[in-house]
Structures are given as C-alpha cells and as structure tokens.
Amino acid sequence: MTRLFFLHLPILLLWTLFKLVEGTDSSYHDQVVRDFLKEDQGSGHTNNWAVLVCSSRYWFNYRHMANTLGMYRTVKRLGIPDSNIILMLADDVSCNARNRFPASVYSNGRRNLDLYGENIEVDYRGYEVTVENFLRLLTGRVEPSVPRSKRLLTDEKSNVFVYMTGHGGAEFLKFQDNEEISAFDIADAFEQMWQKKRYHEIFFMIDTCQANTMYSKFYSPNILATGSSELGESSYSYENDADIGVAVIDRYTHLVLSYLENINKTSRSTMQQLFDAYDFNRMRSHAGVRTDLFKRDPSKVLLTEFFGGIAQADVVAAEDVIDAQRFVDQSSSGRVALNLQQAAERGEVTAILPQGLVLARNLDNFTRTWVAAVCIMVLITLSYFLG
C-alpha cells in the first residue's frame, strides 16, 4: 500500500506543477488586460447615448430627414442599440404623397440604400417634435406617463452624442417652421444635465445655416462641439434627385457620414481625424470646432467613444465566488461591479467568463514559485529513492 502511494505521488505532484505553470502563464493575459485598460481608460464612461433631431417639416426639407436617418443608421451600425437612441423626426417624408418611393428615404440619386428600412424606431414623430419636448428630454423633466423609450436615461457615466439638423440662423434653430430654440436654451439645458449628473461628456454636432453660433453660448464642462457653418454662412445641400424632386442630403452631413462609413466598431480613428477631414471645397462653408470646454485632447478621443457601443466587464474576487452562476443569481443587482482598473493594477485579473464575471487568482506569483520549488524537490527525492 505504501509503495502504491509513493508511485501515485509523482503523478499528483506533476499535476500540481502543471496547474501552477498554467496559473503563471495567465500572468501574460493579466498584462494584456492591464495594457488594454491603460490604453482605453481615457474617458471613464460606461454607456453611450445618441439624441438625433430633425426639426424641419414639409416635403422640400426632405434632406434634413435624410441627414438624421443617415446618422441614425451609422450609430446603430457602430454599436449603439435602439434603446440608447432617441430619434426625433418632425415629418415623415417616407409616407408623403409626393414620394415616388413609398416607405423609403434615400440620400443619393442612385438610391442604393434605403435609410428608412424595416428596423427604424422613431421615438418622437411629427408634432411631438417641439422645443419643449426636446428640452424636457435632455433635462429629464418629463411627465410620469412618458414611456421609457422616450426618456434619456443617462447618468454621470454616459457619453451623449447630440445631432441636430434643420433651418437656422444666428443663435437659433427652427422647429416645425413654427418655433425656435436658441443657443441659450441648449446651453442652459446642458448645464442642468451637468448639475443633475446626466452626462459624462457631450459631443454636440449641428448642421444648419450659421450652425457654429449654436454652441457659442455653452458654458458647462466636458462638451465638445462642432457645426457646419460660421456666422453669416449658409449650409448647403449636396445632391438632388430628379425623381424625388428635391435635395436629398446636406454637404456637411454627407462628408461626416462618408468618413464614418470607413470605420467599424474597433476603429482607432479619432475625433481630430474627423475634424481634419473637413474640407471647404466639399462643404462650401467653414465648419467649426469648439474644444475649450472639453478637458481631453480630441486627437486622443476615439470616434467610437461617442458613435459606438460600450461593452462592460465586472470584476469579482475568486474567494467570494464558489459557483459563478449562483453568485449572479444571489446578487441583488444581478452583478457586483468592482474597479477593473484597480484590480488589473493589483494583478488580480485572470479571465472573463461567459457570465460576465472576471475571476481573480488565489495565489500570487511569490507563493506559486515557492510551492513549485517544493514540488520539484519532492519529485527529485522520490526519484532518488524509487530509482
């Protein structure tokens, strides 16, 4: 019996050594996680939202609806789900009697891409698109009866992309050709959002005549803003469709969408690269950028930090987890979140499980090394006596 025990002991020790080496190899993955976190921790946000507004009515403003739907398609393609997109269309040209292509909206004369499609979710339509509703949406001051799909459910970790298009002038934008929103109104709404911790960072983009004046009154922190034209300049249409009979997209939005079409969810393209692509010869106006309220360098801000989706991973300690699925079920919120960056710096991260949990190592490298050394010494001793 004793000899049988000693014959099996080397197998047990070899298995122990294998597991220790396997754990040591995981340190490489830990370093990869740490490097990734250090590289992408710049923003510190956990979710992205988009508010897309077409404020114009009537058939001859077809291009404004195409502008907005083009931006809607892009942010969805890059990963922002419909639940995080608020789409406001002041008119529905897809169902207009003058539309030769019913239930469709196109942004070029070739009509090779239907922007309306089958998966569009319009949150505010027609006469629901008002200055009051837009401001209530931003500030969260909505009636209790308003459904979740019409609420901007952001928090202090939310990056918010706000896109607006329509007819405007010096420090105003028309809604429904009936009322106006001023640069002061939007500036004050953003300040309320900041005070109520409703955003982490905002990227504001507007395509209208004299667009750059609309962000001139902003005074809240962490806002990056851009517009299609300077004070006294018009924002021009890009292409007409003879069958539709009107212009189908504006020059500025066309340039932006063309640039974004070349990036994907994992793109490393930055905001500054987008701004550098602005070309007066293509837009016929001087697009502007305001960065003084934004604490980060646009050359280090990825486009996907505002146009793309965000995936999250939570960190838990291994000693707190016996059964990962049972742990998730027992958690009141469905998951327990710790600081991923701190865990990586402490060398505790090993793997991301399908359940979304990141488990930690039980043994540090120092302890693992000593255990391995003891196992090797025992194996050498056994081989000597059993040899």
Short mmCIF file of C-alpha atoms in Angstrom, two decimals, residues 9 82 128 146 214 288:
data_model
loop_
_atom_site.label_atom_id
_atom_site.label_comp_id
_atom_site.label_asym_id
_atom_site.label_seq_id
_atom_site.Cartn_x
_atom_site.Cartn_y
_atom_site.Cartn_z
CA LEU A 9 2.56 10.72 -5.54
CA ASP A 82 -32.06 51.45 -30.26
CA GLU A 128 -44.28 65.66 -30.91
CA VAL A 146 -43.87 59.28 -20.76
CA MET A 214 -25.47 77.47 -31.72
CA GLY A 288 -16.14 74.90 -36.78
#
